[in-house]
Coordinates of C-alpha atoms and ligand atoms in Angstrom, one line a residue:
X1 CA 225.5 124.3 80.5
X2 CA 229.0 124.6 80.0
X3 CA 231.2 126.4 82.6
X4 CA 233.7 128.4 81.6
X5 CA 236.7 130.6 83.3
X6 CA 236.2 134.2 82.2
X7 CA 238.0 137.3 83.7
X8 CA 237.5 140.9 84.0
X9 CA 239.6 143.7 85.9
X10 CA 238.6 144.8 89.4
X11 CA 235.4 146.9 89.9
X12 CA 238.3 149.8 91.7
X13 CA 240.5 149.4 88.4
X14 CA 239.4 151.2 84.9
X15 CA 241.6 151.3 82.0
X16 CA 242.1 154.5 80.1
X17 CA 243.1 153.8 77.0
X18 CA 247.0 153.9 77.7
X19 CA 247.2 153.6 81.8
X20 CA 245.4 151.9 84.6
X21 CA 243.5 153.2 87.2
X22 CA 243.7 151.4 90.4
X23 CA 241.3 153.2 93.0
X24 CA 242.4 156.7 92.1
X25 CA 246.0 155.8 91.2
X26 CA 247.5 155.7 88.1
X27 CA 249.6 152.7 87.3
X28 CA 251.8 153.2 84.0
X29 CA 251.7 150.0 81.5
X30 CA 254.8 149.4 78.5
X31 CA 254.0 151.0 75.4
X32 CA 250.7 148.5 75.0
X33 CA 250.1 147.1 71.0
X34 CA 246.6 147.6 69.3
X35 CA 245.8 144.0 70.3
X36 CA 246.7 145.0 73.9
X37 CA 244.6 147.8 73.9
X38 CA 241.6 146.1 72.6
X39 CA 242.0 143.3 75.0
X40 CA 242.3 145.2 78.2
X41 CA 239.4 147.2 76.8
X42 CA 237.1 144.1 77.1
X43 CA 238.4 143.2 81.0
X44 CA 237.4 146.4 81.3
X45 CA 234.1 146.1 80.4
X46 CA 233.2 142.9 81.6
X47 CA 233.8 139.0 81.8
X48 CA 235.6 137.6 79.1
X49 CA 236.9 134.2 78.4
X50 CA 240.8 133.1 77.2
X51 CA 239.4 132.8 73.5
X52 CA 237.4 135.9 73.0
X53 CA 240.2 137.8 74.5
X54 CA 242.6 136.1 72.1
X55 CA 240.4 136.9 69.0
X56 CA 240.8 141.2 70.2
X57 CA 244.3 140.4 70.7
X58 CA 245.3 138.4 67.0
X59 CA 242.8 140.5 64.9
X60 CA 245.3 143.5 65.8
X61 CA 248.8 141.9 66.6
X62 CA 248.4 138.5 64.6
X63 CA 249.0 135.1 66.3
X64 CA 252.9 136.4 67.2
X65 CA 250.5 138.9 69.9
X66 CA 249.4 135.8 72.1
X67 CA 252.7 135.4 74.1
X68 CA 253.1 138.9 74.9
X69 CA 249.5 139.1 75.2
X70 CA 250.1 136.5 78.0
X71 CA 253.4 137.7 79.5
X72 CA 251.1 141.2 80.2
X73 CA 248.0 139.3 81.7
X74 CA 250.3 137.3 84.0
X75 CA 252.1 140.6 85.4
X76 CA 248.0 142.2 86.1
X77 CA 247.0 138.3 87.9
X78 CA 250.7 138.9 89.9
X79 CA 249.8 142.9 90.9
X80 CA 246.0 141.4 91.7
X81 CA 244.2 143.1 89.8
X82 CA 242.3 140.6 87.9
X83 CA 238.6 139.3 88.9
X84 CA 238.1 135.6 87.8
X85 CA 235.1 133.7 87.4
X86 CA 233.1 130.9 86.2
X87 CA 230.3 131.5 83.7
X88 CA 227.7 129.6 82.9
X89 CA 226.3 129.5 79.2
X90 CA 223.5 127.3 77.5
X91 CA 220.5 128.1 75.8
X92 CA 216.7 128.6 77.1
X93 CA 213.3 129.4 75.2
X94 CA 210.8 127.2 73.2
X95 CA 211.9 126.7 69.4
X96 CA 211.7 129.7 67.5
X97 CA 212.8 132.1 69.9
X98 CA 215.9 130.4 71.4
X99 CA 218.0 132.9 73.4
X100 CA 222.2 132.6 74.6
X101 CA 222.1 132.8 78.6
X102 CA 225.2 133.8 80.2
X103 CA 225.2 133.9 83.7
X104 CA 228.3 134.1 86.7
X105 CA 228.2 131.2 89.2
X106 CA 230.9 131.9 91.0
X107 CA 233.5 134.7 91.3
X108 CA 237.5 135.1 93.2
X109 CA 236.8 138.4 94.9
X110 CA 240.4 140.4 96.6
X111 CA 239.4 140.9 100.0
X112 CA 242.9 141.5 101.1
X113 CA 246.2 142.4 99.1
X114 CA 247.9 139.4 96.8
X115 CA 248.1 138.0 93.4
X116 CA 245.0 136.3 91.1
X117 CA 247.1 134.0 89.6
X118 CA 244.7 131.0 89.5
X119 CA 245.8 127.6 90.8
X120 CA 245.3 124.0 89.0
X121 CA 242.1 122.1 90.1
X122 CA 243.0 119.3 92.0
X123 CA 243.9 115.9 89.8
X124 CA 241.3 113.5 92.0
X125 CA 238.1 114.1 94.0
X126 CA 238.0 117.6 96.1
X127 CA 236.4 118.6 99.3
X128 CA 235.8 121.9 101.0
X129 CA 238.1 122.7 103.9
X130 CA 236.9 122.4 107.4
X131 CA 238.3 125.7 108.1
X132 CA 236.1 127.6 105.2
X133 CA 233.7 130.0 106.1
X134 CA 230.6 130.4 104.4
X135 CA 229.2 134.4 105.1
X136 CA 226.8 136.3 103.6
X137 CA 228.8 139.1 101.9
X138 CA 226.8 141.8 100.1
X139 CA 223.7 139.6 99.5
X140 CA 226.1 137.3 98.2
X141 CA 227.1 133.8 99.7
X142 CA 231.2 133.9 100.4
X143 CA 233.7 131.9 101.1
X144 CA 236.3 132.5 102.6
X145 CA 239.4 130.1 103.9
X146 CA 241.9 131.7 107.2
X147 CA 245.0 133.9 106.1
X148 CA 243.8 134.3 102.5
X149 CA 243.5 137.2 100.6
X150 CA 240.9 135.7 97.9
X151 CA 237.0 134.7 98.7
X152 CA 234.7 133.1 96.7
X153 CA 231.2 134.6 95.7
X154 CA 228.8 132.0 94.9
X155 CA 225.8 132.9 93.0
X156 CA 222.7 132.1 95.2
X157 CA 221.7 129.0 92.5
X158 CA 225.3 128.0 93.0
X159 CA 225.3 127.7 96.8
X160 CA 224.6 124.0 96.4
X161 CA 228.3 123.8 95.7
X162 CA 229.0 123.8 99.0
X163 CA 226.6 120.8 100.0
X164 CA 228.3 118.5 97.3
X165 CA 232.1 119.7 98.6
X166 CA 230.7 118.6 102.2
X167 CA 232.1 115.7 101.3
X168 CA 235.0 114.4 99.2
X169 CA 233.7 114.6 95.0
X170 CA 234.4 114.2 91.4
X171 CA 231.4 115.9 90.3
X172 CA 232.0 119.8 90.3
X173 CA 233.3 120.9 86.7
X174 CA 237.0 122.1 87.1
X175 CA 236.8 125.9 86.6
X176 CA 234.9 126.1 90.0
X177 CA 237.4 124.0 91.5
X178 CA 240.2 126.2 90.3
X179 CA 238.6 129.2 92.1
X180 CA 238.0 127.6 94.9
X181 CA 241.8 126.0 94.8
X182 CA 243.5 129.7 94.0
X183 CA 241.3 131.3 97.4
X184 CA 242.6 128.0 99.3
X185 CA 238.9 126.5 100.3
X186 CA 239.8 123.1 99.5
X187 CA 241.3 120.6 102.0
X188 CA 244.6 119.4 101.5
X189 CA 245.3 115.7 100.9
X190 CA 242.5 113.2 99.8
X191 CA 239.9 111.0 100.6
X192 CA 242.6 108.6 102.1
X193 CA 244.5 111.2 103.3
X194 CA 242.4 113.5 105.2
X195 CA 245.7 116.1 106.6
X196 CA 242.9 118.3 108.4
X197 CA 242.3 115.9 110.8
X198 CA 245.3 113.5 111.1
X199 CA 248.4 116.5 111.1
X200 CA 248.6 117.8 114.4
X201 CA 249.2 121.2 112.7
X202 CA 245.4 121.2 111.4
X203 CA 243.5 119.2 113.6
X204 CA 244.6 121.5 116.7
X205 CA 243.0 124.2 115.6
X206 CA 238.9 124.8 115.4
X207 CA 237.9 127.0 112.7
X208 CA 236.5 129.7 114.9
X209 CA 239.7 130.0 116.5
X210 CA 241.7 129.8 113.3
X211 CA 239.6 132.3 111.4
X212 CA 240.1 135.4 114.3
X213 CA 243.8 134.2 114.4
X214 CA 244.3 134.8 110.5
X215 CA 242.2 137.9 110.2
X216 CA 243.4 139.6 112.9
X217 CA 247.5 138.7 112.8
X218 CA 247.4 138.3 108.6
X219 CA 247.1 142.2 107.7
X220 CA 247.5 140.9 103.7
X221 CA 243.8 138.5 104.1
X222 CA 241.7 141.7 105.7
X223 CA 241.4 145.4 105.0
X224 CA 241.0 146.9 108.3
X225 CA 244.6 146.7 110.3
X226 CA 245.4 149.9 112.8
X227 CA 243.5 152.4 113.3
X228 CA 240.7 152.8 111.0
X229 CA 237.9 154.3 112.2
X230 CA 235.2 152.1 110.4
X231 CA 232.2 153.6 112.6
X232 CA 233.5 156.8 112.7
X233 CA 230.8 158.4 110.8
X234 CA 228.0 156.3 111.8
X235 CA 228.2 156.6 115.5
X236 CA 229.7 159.1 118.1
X237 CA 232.4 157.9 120.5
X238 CA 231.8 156.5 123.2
X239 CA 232.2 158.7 126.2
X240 CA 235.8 157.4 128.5
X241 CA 233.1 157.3 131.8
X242 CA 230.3 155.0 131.5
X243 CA 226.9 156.2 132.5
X244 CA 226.7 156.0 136.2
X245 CA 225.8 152.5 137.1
X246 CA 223.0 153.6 140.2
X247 CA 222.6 155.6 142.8
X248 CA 224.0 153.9 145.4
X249 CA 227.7 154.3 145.9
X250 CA 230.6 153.5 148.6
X251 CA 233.4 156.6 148.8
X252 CA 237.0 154.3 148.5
X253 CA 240.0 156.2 150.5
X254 CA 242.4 157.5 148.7
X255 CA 245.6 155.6 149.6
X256 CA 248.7 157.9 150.0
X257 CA 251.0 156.3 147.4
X258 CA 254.1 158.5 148.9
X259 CA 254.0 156.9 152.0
X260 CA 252.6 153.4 150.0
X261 CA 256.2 153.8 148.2
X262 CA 258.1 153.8 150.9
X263 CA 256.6 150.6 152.9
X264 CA 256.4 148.8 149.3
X265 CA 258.4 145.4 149.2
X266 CA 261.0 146.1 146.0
X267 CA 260.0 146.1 142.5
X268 CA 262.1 142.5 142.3
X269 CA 260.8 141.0 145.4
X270 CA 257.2 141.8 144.3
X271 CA 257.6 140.0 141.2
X272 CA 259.6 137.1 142.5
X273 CA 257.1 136.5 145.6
X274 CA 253.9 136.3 142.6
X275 CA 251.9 133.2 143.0
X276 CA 248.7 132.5 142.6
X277 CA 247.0 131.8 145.8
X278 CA 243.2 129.9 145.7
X279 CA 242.5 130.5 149.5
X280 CA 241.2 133.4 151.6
X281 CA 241.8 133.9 155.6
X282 CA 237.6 133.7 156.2
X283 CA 238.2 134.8 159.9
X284 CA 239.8 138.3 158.5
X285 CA 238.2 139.1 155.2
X286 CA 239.6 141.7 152.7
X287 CA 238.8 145.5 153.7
X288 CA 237.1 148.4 151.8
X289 CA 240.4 149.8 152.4
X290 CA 242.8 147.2 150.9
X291 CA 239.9 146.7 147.7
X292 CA 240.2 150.4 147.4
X293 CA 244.0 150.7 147.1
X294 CA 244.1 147.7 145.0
X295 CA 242.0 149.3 142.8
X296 CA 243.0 152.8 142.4
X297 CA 247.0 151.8 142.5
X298 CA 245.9 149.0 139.2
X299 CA 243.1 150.9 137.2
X300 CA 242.6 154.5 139.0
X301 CA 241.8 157.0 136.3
X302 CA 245.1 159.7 136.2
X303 CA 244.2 162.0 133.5
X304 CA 241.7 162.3 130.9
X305 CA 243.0 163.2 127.2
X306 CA 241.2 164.1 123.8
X307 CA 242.3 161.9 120.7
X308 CA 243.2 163.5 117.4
X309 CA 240.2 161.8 116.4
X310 CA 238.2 163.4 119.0
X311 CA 238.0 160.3 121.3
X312 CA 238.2 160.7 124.9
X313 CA 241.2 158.9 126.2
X314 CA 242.4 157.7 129.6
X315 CA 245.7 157.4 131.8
X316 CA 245.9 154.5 134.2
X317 CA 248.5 152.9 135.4
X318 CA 248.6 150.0 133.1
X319 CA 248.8 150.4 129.3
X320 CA 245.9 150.5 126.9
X321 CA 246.6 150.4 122.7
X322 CA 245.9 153.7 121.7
X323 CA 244.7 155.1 125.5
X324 CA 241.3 153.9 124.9
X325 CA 240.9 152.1 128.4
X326 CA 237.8 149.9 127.4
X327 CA 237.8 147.9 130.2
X328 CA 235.6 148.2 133.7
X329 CA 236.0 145.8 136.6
X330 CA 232.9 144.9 138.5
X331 CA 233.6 143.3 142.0
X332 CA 231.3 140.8 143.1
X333 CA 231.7 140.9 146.8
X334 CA 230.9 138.0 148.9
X335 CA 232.7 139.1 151.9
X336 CA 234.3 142.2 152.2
X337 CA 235.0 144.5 155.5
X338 CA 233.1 147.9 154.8
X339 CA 231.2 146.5 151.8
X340 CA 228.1 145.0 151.4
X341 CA 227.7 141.9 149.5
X342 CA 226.7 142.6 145.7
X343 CA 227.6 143.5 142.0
X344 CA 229.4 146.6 142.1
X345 CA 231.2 148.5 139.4
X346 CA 234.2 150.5 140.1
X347 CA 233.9 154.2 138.6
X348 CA 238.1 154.8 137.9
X349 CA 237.4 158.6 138.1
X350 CA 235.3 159.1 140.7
X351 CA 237.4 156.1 142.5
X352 CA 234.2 154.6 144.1
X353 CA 232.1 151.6 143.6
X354 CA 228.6 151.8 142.6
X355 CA 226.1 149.3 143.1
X356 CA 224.6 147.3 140.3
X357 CA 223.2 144.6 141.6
X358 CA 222.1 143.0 145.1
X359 CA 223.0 139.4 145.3
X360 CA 220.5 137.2 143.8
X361 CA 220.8 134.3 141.6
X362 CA 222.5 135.6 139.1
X363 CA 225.0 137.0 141.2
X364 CA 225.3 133.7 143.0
X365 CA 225.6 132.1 140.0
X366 CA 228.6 134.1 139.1
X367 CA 230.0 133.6 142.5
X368 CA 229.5 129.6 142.3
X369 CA 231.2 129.8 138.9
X370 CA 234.6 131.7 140.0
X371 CA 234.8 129.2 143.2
X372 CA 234.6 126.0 140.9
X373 CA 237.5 127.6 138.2
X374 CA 239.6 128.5 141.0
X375 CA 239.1 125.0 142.8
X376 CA 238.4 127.1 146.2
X377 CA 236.9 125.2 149.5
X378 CA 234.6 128.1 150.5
X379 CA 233.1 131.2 148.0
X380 CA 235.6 133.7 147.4
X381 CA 235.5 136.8 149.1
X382 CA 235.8 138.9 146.0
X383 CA 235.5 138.1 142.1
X384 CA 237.3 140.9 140.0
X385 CA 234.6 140.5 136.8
X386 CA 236.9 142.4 133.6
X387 CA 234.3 143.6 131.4
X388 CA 234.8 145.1 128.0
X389 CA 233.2 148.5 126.6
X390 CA 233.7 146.8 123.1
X391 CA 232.6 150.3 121.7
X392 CA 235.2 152.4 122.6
X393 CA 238.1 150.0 120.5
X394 CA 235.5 149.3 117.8
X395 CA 234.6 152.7 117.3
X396 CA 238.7 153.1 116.4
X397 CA 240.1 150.1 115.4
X398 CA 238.6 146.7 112.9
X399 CA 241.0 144.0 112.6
X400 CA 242.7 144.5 115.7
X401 CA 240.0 145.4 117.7
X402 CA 239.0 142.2 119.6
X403 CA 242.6 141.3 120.2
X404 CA 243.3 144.6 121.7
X405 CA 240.8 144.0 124.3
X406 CA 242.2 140.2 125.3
X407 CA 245.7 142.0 125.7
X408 CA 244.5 144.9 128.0
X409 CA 242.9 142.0 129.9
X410 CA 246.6 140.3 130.2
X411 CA 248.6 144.1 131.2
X412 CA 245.6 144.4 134.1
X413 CA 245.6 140.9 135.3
X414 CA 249.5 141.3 136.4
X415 CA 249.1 144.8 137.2
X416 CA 246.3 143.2 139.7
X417 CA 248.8 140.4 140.4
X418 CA 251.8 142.6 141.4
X419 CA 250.0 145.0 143.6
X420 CA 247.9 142.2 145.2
X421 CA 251.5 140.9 145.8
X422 CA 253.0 143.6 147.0
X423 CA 249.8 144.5 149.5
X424 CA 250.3 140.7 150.6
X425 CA 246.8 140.3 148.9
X426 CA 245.3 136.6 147.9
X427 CA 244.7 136.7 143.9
X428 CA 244.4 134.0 141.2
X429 CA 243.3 135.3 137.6
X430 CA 240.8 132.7 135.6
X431 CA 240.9 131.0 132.3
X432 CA 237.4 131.1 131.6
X433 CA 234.2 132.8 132.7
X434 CA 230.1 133.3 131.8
X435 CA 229.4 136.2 129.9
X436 CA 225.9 135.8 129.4
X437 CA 225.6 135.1 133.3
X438 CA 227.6 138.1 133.8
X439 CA 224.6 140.1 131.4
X440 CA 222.1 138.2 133.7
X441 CA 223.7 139.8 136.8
X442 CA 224.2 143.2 135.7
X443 CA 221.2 144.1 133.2
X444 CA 223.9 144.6 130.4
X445 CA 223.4 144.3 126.8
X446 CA 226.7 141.6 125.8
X447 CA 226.9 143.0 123.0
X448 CA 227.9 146.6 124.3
X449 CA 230.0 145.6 127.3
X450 CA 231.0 141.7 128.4
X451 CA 232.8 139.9 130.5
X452 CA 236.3 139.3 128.7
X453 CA 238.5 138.3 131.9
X454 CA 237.9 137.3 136.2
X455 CA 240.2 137.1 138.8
X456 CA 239.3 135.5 142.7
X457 CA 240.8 138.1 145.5
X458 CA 240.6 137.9 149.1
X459 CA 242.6 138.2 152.1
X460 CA 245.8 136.1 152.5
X461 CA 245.3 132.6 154.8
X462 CA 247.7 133.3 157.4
X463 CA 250.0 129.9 156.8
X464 CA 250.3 131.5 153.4
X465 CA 252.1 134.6 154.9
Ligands
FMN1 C1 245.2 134.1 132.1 C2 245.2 133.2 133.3 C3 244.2 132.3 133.5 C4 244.2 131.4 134.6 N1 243.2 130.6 134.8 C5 243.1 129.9 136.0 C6 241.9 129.2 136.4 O1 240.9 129.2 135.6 N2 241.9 128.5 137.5 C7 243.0 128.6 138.4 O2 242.9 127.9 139.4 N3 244.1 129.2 138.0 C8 244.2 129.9 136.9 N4 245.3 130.7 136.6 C9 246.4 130.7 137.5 C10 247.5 129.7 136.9 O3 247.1 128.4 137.1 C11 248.8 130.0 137.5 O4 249.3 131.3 137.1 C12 249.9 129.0 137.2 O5 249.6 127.8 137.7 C13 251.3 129.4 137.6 O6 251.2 129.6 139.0 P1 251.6 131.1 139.7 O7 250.6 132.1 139.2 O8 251.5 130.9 141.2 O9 253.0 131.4 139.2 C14 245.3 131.5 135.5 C15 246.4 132.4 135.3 C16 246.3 133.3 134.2 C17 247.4 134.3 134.0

């Protein structure tokens, strides 16, 4: 078997004869020569390697054709719209009836916007970087390294690659290496020199983390960014009111924000007086009142809009990318004047909490788990659990989806903060929390809505004051 790099235009790109056609678009090409003409013809059609491609292009232009030959490939590898790959070819069959096999082992696939020009292989022994990701992509395995716009198909009898890249090696033939070099899946440095773990710059990151950071801030290594609407004709939106959690329910007042805005401390002094307190007064425990105008004056549902897309949209008082208002908040009451301890969910329209669970384990659990993030002496009174409809953003957005959702958590938490403050409230938001023991308490599938963000509340201790 003897690999060899072969090329082919893009599946989106077709060549008519005189122009290209890049996924509907028509881009114009020089007056092209016969040997030109020919050659594009065969990337056209299918894989073809440097010297067949030469032979279309000298049987029509002569040798002199080669360099301009080249000089035109190079521009279509610069505008990206060359597929490279390595092919395989060898012989099979008893004597007699000996047949040419020809078969792709691996392929550089444009997942996002860039240029095919393909790397050098590395001079000494290679190994895969820690930060490649192997997925299945189409039935195919893929790889695919953070931030680049280039994967890797490996044909399923080529998957072994991977295992003998685990480690650093001199024994995979150079036209792989060069695809995987030119889609950035090999690990800088050397066996000596191993810059992924000994350069701060690397080593600080795990690949999890790296891989959502480059797909969802590197619009040029993922189709996807704004507003996209990949579900949209699979599945219905989701609805801006959840279904109603039970039958149980607690009416909140309605605080009078006219007369709330003339008591308020100023805008500056709220802000400035901020902290984030991890005790509770347990002799005068928050009130349904004060959980009920923290609430509606932070996440109260104003108005309910219709999308151009036909998405139902929401006004609250803090902002949401694109109005979609995905988030619920489920207080966990421990102690609570006017509220029975339990899971509750806070409908934002109907400004009322709803019970979903009684406390149990699971709720306990949750409970235990707030007390020991906040480092607090006794349970606290209240845990504000920041759930997620994931739906509603994912129904509209792909890249940015996920992202969206941890920055609505950040506007809410300091909307909670500064009203908290400025009701003399005790509130500390949380680094960290359980989702799983958060689908444990409340009967809800993680996948649809999860817990993405917790705060502890309670009353202030009086010394505090
Ligand atoms: C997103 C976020 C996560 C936090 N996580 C925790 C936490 O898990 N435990 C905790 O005790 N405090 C937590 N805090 C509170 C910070 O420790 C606190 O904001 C910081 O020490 C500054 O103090 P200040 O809020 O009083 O200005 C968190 C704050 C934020 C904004």
């Amino acid at each position: 078997m003897n690999p060899t790099l072969v090329s082919r235009l893009r599946r989106d790109v077709s060549f008519t004869g005189e122009h290209l056609d890049v996924a509907g678009r028509a881009v114009e090409l020089r007056t092209l020569t016969p040997g030109q003409g020919a050659a594009l013809k065969l990337l056209a059609d299918g894989d073809h390697d440097d010297a067949e491609l030469a032979v279309a292009v000298t049987a029509l232009d002569g040798e002199s054709g080669l360099l301009r030959w080249h000089m035109l490939l190079r521009g279509l590898n610069a505008s990206g719209l060359v597929e490279h790959a390595v092919r395989e070819g060898g012989r099979t069959g008893e004597v007699g009836e000996i047949r040419q096999i020809r078969q792709i082992i691996a392929r550089l696939r444009l997942v996002g916007r860039g240029a095919t020009l393909l790397a050098p292989a590395p001079a000494g022994p290679a190994r895969l970087s820690r930060f490649a990701e192997a997925r299945i992509v189409d039935g195919m395995p893929t790889l695919q390294a953070p931030g680049r716009h280039l994967a890797v198909e490996l044909a399923p009898r080529a998957a072994g690659l991977i295992g003998e890249l685990a480690a650093w090696s001199t024994g995979v033939p150079a036209p792989v290496l060069r695809l995987l070099a030119t889609a950035g899946l090999l690990a800088p440095g050397g066996p000596q020199e191993d810059v992924e773990t000994t350069e701060r710059s690397h080593a600080q990151w795990h690949p999890g983390d790296l891989a959502f950071h480059a797909r969802t801030r590197t619009p040029a290594s993922a189709s996807g960014y704004g507003g996209t609407h990949p579900l949209g004709d699979r599945f219905p939106p989701e609805p801006v009111s959840p279904a109603p959690a039970g039958t149980r329910t607690v009416a909140l007042p309605v605080p009078d924000l006219e007369r709330i805005a003339a008591a308020d401390p100023s805008f500056t002094e709220v802000l400035e007086r901020r902290r984030s307190i991890r005790a509770h007064d347990m002799d005068a425990p928050i009130t349904l009142d004060q959980l009920g105008e923290l609430l509606y004056r932070s996440l109260r549902r104003r108005g309910t809009m219709t999308g151009g897309d036909g998405q139902e949209l929401a006004d609250r008082p803090y902002p949401s990318g694109g109005a979609v208002h995905e988030l619920e908040v489920y207080p966990l009451v421990t102690a609570c004047e006017g509220v029975p301890a339990g899971l509750w969910h806070y409908a934002t329209d109907r400004h009322e909490l709803e019970l979903v669970a009684e406390p149990d384990k699971a709720t306990a659990a949750l409970v235990s788990e707030a007390r020991g993030a906040a480092m607090l002496e006794a349970d606290p009174q209240v845990v504000l659990l920041v759930a997620a409809r994931f739906g509603r953003v994912m129904w509209k957005y792909e890249t940015v989806a996920y992202p969206l959702v941890l920055k609505h958590v950040g506007v809410l938490y300091q909307t909670l903060y500064l009203v908290a403050t400025a009701m003399n409230l005790a509130v500390c938001g949380l680094g960290g929390g359980d989702t799983a023991a958060f689908a444990t308490a409340s009967g809800r599938d993680p996948l649809l809505e999860g817990t993405v963000g917790e705060l502890v509340l309670g009353s202030r201790p009086r010394m505090e004051g």
